[in-house]
Coordinates of N, CA and C in Angstrom, one line a residue:
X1 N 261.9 50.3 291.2 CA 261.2 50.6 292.4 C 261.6 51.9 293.0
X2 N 263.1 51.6 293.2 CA 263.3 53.4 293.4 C 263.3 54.6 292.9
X3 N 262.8 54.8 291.5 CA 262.1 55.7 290.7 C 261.0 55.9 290.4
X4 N 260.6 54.7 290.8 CA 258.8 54.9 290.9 C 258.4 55.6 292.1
X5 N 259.1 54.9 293.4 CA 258.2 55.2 294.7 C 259.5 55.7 295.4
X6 N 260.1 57.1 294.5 CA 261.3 57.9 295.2 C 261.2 58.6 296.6
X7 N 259.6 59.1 296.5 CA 258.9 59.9 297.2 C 259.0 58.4 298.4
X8 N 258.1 57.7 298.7 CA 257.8 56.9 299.7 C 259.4 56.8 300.2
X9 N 260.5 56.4 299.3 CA 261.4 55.3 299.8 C 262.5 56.6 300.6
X10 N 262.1 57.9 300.1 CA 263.0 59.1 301.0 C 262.3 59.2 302.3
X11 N 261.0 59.3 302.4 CA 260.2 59.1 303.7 C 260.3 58.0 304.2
X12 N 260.7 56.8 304.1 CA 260.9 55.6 304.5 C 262.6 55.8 305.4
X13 N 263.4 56.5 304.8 CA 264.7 56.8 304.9 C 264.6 57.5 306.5
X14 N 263.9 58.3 305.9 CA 263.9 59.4 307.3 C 262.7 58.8 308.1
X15 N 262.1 58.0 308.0 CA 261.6 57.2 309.1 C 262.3 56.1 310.0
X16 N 263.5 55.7 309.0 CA 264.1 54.5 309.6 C 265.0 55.7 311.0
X17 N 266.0 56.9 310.6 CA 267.0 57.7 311.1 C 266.0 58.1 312.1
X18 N 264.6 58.4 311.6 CA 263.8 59.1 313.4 C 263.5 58.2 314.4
X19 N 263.1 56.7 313.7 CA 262.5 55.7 314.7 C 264.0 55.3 315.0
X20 N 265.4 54.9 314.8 CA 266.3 54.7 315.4 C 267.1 56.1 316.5
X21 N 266.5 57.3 316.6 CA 266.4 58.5 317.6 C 265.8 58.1 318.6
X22 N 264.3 57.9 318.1 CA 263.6 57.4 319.4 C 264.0 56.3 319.7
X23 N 264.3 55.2 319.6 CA 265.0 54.1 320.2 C 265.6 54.6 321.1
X24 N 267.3 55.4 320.5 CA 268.0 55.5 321.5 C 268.0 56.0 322.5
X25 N 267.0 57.1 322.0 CA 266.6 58.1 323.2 C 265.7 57.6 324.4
X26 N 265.1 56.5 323.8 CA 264.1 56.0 324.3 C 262.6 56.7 324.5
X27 N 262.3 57.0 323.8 CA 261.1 58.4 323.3 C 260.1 57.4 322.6
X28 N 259.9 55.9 322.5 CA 259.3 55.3 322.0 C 257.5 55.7 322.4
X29 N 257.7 55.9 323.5 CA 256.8 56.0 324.3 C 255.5 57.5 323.9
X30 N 256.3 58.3 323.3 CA 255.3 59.1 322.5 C 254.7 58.9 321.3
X31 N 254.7 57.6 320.7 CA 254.4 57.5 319.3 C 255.2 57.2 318.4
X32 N 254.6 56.6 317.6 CA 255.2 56.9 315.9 C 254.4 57.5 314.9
X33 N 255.3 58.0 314.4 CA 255.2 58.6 312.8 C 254.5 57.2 311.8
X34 N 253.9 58.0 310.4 CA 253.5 57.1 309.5 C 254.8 55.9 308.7
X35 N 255.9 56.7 308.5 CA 256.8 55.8 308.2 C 257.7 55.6 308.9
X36 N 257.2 56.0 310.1 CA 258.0 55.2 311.2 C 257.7 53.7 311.4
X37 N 256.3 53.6 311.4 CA 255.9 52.5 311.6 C 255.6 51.3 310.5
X38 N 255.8 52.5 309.3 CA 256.3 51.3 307.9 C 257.2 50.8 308.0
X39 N 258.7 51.6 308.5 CA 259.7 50.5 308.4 C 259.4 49.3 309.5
X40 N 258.9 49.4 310.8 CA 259.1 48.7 311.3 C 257.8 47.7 310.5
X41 N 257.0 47.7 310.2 CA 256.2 46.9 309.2 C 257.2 45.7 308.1
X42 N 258.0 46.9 307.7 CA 259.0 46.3 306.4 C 259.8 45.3 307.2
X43 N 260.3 45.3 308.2 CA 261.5 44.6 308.9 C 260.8 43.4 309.0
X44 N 259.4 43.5 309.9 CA 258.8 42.2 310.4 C 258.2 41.5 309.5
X45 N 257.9 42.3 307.8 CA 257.7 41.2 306.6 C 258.7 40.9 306.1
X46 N 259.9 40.9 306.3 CA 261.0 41.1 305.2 C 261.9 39.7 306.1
X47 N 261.7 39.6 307.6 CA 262.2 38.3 308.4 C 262.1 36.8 307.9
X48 N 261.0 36.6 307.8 CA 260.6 35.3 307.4 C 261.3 34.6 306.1
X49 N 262.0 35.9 305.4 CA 262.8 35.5 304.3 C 263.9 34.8 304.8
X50 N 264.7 35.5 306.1 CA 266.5 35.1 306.7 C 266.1 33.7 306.4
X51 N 265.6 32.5 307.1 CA 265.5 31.5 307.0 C 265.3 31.0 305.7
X52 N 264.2 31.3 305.2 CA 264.1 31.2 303.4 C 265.1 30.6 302.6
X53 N 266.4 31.7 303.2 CA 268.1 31.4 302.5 C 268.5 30.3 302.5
X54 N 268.3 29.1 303.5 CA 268.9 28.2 303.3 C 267.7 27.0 302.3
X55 N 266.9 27.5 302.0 CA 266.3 26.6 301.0 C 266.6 27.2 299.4
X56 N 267.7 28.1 299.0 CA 267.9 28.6 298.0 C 268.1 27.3 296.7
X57 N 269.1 26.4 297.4 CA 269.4 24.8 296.2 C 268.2 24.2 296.1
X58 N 267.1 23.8 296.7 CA 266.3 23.8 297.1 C 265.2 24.0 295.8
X59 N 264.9 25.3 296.1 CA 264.0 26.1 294.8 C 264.6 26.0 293.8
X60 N 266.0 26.4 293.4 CA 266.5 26.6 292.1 C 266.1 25.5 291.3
X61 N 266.3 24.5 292.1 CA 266.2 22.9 291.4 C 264.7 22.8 290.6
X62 N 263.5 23.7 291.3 CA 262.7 23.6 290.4 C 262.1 24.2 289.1
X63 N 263.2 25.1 289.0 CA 263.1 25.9 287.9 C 263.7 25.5 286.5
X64 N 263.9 24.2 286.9 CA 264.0 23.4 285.4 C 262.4 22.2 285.0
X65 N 261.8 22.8 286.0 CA 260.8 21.7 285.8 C 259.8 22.6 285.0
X66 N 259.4 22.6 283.7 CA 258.5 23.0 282.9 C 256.8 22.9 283.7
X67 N 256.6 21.7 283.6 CA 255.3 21.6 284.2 C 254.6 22.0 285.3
X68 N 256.2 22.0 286.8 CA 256.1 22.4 287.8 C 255.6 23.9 287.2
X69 N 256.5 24.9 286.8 CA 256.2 25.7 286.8 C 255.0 26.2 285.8
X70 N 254.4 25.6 285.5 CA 252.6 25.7 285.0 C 252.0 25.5 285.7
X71 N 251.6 24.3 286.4 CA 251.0 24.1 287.4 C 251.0 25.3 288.7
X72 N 252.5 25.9 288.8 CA 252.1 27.0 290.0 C 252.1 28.4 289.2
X73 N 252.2 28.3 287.7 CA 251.6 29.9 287.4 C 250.0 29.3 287.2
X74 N 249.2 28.7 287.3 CA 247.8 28.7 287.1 C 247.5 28.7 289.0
X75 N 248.3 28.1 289.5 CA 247.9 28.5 291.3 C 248.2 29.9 291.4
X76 N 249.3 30.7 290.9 CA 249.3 32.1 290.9 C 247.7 32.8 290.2
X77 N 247.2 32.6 288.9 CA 246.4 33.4 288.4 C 245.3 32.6 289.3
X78 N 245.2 31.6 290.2 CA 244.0 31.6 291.2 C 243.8 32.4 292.6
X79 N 245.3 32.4 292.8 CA 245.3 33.0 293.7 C 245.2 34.6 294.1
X80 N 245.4 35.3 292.5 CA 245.2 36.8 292.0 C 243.6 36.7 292.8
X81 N 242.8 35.6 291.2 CA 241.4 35.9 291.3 C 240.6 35.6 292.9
X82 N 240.7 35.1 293.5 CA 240.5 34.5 294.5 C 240.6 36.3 295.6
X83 N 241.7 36.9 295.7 CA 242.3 38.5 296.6 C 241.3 39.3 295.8
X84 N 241.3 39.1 294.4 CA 240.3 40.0 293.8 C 239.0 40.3 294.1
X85 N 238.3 38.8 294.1 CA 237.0 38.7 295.4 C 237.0 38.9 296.3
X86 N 237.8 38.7 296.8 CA 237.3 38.6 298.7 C 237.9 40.0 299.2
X87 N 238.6 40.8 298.1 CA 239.3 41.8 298.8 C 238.5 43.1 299.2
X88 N 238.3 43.9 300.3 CA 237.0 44.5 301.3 C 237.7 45.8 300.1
X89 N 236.3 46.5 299.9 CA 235.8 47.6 298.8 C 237.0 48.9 299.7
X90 N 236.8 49.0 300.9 CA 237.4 49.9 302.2 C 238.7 49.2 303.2
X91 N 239.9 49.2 301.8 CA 240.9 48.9 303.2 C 241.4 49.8 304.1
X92 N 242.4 49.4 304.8 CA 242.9 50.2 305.9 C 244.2 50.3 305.6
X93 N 245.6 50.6 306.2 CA 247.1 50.8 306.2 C 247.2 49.4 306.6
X94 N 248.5 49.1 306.4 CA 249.3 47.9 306.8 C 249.9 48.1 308.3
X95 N 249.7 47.3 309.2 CA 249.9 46.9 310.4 C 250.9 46.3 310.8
X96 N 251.1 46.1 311.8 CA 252.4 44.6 311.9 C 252.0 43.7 312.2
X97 N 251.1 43.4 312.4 CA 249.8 42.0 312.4 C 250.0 41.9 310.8
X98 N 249.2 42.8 310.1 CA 249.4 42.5 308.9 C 250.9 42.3 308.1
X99 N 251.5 42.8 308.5 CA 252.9 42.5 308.0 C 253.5 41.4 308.5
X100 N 253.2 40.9 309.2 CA 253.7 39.2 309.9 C 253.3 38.3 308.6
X101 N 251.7 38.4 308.6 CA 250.8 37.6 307.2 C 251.6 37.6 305.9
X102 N 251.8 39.2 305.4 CA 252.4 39.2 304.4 C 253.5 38.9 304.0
X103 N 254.6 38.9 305.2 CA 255.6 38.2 305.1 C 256.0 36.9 304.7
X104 N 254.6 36.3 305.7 CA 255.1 34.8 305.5 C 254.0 34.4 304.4
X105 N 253.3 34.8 303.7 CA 252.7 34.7 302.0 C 254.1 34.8 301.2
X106 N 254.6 35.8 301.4 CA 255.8 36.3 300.0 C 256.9 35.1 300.2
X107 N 256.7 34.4 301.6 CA 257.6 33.3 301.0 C 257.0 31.9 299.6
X108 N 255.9 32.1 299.7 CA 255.4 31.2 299.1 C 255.9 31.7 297.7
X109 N 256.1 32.8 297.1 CA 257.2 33.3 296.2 C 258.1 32.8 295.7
X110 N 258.8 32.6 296.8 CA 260.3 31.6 296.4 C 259.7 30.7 295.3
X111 N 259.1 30.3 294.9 CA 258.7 28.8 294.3 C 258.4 29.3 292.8
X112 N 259.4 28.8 291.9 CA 259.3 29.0 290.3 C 257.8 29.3 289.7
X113 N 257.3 30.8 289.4 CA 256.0 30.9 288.7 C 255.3 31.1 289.1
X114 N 255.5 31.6 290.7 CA 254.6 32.6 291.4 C 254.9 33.6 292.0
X115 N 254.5 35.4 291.6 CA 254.7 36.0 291.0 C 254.8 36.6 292.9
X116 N 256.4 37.4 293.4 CA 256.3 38.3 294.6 C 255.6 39.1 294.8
X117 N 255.3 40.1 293.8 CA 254.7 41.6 294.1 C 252.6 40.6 294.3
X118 N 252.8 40.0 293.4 CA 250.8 39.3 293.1 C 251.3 38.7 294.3
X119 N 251.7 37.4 295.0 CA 251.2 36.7 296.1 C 251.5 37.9 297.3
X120 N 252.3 39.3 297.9 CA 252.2 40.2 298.7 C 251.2 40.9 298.4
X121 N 251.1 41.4 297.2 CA 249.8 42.4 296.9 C 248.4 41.6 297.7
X122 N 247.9 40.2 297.1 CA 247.1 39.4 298.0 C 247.1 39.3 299.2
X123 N 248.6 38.7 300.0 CA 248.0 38.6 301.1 C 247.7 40.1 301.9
X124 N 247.7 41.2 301.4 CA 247.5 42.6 302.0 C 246.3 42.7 301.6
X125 N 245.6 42.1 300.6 CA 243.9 42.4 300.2 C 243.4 41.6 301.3
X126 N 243.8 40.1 301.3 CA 243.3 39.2 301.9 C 243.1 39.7 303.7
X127 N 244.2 40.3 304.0 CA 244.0 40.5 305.4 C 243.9 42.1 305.5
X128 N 242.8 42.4 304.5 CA 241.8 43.8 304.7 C 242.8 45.4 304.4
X129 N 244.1 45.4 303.4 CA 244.5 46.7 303.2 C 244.4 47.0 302.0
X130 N 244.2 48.3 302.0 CA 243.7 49.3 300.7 C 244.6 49.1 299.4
X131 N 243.8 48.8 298.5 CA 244.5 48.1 296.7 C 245.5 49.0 297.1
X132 N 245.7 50.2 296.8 CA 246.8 51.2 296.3 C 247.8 50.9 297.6
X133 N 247.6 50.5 298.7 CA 248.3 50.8 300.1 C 249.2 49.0 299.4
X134 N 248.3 48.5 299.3 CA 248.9 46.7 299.4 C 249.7 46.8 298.0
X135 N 249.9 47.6 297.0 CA 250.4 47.1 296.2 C 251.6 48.2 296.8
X136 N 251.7 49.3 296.8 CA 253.0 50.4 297.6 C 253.7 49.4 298.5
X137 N 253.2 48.7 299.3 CA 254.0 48.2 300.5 C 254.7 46.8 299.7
X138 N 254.0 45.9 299.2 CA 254.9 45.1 297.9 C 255.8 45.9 297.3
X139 N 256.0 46.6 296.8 CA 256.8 46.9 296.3 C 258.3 47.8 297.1
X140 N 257.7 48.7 298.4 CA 259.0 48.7 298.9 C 259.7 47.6 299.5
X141 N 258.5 46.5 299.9 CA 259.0 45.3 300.3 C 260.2 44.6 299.5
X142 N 259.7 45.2 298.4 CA 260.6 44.1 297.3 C 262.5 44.4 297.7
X143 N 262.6 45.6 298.3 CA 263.8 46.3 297.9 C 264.8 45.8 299.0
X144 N 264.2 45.3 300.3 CA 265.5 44.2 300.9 C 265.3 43.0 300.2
X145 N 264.3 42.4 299.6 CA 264.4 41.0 299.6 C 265.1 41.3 298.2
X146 N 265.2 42.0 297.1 CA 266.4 42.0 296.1 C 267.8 42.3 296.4
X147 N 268.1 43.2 297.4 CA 268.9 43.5 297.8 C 269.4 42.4 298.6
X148 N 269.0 41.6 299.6 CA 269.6 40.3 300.2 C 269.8 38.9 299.2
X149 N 268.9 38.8 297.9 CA 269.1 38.3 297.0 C 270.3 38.4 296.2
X150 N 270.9 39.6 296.2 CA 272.5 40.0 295.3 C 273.1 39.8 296.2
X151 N 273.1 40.1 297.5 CA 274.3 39.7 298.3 C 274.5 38.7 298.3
X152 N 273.9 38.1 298.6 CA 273.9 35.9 298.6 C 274.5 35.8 297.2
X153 N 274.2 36.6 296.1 CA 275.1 36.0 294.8 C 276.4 36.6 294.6
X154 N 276.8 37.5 295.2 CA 277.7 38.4 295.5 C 278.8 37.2 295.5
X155 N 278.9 36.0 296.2 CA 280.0 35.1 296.3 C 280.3 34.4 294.8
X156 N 279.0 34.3 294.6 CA 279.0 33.5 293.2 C 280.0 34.4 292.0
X157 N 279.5 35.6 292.0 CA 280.4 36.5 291.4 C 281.7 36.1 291.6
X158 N 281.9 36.0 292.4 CA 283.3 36.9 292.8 C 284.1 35.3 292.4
X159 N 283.2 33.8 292.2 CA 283.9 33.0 291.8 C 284.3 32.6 290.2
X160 N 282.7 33.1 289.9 CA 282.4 33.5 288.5 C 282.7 34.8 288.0
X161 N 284.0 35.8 287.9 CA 283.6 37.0 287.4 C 283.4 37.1 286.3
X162 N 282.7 38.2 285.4 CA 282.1 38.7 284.4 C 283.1 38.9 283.6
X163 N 283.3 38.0 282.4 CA 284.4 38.6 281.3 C 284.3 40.0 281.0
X164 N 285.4 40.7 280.5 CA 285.4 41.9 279.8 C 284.5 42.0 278.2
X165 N 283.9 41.3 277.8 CA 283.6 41.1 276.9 C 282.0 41.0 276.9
X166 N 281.9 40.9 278.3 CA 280.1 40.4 278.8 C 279.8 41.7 279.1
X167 N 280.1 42.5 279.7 CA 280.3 43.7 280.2 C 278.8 44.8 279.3
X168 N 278.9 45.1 278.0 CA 278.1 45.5 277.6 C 276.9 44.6 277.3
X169 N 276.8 43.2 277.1 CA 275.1 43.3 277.0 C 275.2 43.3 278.4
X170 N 275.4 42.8 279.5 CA 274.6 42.7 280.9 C 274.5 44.1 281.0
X171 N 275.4 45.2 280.9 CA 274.9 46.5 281.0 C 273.1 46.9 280.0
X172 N 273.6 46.1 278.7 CA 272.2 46.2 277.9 C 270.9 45.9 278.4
X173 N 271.4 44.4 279.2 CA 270.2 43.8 279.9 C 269.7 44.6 280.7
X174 N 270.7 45.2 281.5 CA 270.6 46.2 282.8 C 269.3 47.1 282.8
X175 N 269.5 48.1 281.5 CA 268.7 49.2 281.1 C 267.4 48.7 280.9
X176 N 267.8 47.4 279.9 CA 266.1 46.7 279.5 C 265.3 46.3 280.3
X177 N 266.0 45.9 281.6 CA 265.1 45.3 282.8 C 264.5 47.0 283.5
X178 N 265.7 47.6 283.6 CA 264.9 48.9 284.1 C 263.9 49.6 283.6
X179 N 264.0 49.5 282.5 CA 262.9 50.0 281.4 C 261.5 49.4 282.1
X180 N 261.3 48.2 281.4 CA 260.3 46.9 281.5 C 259.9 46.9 283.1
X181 N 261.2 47.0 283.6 CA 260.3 46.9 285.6 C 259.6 48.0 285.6
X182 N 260.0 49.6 285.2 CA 259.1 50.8 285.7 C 257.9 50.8 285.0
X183 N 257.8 50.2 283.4 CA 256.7 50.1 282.8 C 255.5 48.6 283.2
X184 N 256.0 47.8 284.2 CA 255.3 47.0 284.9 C 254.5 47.1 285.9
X185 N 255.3 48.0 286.6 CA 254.7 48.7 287.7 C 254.1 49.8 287.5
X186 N 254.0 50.3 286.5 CA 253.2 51.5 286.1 C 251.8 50.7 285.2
X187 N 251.7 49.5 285.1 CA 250.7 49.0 284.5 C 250.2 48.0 285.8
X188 N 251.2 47.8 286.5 CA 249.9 47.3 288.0 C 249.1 47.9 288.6
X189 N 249.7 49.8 288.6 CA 249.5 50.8 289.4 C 248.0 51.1 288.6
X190 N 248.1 51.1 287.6 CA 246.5 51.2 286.4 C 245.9 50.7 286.9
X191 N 246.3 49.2 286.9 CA 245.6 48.1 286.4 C 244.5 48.0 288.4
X192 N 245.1 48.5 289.0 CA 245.1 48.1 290.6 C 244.0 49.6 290.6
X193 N 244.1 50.7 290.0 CA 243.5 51.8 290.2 C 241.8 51.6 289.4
X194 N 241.6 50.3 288.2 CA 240.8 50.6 287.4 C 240.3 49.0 288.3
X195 N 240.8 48.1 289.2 CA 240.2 47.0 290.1 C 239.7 45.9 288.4
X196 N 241.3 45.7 288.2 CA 241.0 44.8 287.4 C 242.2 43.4 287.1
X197 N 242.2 43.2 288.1 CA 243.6 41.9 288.6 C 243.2 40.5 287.7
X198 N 241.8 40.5 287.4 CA 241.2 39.3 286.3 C 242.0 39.3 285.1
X199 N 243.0 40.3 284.8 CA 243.6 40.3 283.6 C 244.9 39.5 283.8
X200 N 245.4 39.8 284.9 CA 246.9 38.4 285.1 C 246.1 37.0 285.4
X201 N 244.8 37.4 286.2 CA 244.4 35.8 286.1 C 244.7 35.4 284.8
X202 N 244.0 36.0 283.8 CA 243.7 34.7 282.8 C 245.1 34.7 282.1
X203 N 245.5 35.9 282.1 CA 247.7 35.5 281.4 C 247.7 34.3 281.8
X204 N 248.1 34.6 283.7 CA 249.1 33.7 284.4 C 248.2 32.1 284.5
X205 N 247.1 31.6 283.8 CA 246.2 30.6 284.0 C 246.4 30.2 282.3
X206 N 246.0 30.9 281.3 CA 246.7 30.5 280.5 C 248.3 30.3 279.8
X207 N 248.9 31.1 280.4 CA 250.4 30.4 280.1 C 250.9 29.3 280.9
X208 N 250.5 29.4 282.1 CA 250.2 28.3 282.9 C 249.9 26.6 281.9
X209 N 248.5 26.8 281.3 CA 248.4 25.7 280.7 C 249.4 25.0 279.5
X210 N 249.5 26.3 278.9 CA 250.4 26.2 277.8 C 251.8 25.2 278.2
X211 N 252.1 25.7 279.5 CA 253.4 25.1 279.8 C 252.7 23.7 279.9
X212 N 251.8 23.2 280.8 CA 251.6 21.6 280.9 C 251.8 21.1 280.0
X213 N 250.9 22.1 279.1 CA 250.8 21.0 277.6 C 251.8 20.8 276.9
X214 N 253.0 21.7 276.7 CA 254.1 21.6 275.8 C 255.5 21.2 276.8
X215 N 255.2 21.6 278.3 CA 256.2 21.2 279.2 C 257.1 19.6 279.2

């Protein structure tokens, strides 16, 4: 995410250091800037998560359920197709009205087999912002909620450390996930530019099934 959207997330940087100027200064009163008002966007979707944390034992527990998690990747590829319809030809930027919505959609996330960046990208169609705007703002969204996600495991480490011997594949994994996330998001960015989201529907609706049946 921070190779893809280096550009956004440096203007996001110097949005956060200008809007904490105005604060102190108290200069609120003339305005904000475009990423001034994204981070404060990002903060008020990114909230609804703090509480989220304590249902962590919670969710994990369902991620040994096979069927559970078919059942909600075919609710994921409905709920793609569903944003794909109803989503307005002419969106607008993300709001903090809109960012309250999206926030509390992406909790529905938490839950084994339904996909963050698809249930945020939606609720930002759903409540009227532009494909390319709704899928940019998922994705910097994504970067506290992974980042608050490692710290919460940060303990687990430190009880479990990593043998010296594990050391190179997780670094292997490392690369391979980096690889695969930039070429993911460079095939949503297409796939969002050519208005064709019916293609995870039927993935996430057919693998979906697959799991019932063999779940």
């Amino acid at each position: 995410v921070l190779l893809v959207y280096r550009k956004d997330v440096l203007e996001v940087i110097k949005g956060f250091f200008s809007l904490a100027i105005k604060i102190f200064k108290g200069e609120l009163k003339n305005g904000l800037e475009k990423y001034e008002r994204l981070v404060i966007c990002l903060v008020i979707a990114t909230l609804p998560l703090i509480p989220a944390a304590f249902l962590k034992d919670y969710v994990e527990a369902l991620y040994g359920m096979t069927k559970v998690i078919g059942a909600l990747l075919i609710f994921n590829g409905t709920m793609l197709f569903v944003s794909d319809k109803l989503a307005k030809k002419q969106g607008g930027e993300v709001t903090e009205k809109r960012a309250i919505g999206i926030g509390l959609i992406q909790l529905v996330a938490l839950l084994p087999g339904v996909s963050r960046s698809g249930s945020t990208i939606t609720g930002g169609l759903l409540l009227g912002v532009d494909r390319k705007e709704a899928v940019k703002f998922s994705f910097l969204l994504s970067i506290p909620a992974i980042v608050g996600a490692n710290v919460l495991s940060v303990f687990d480490l430190a009880d479990n450390p990593i043998a010296s011997s594990d050391i190179l594949p997780y670094a292997l994994g490392m690369i391979a996930a980096a690889l695969s996330g930039i070429a993911a998001i460079k095939l949503l960015q297409y796939i969002t530019n050519k208005n064709r989201f019916g293609l995870f529907t039927i993935y996430c609706v057919a693998v979906g099934v697959v799991l019932l049946i063999v779940g």
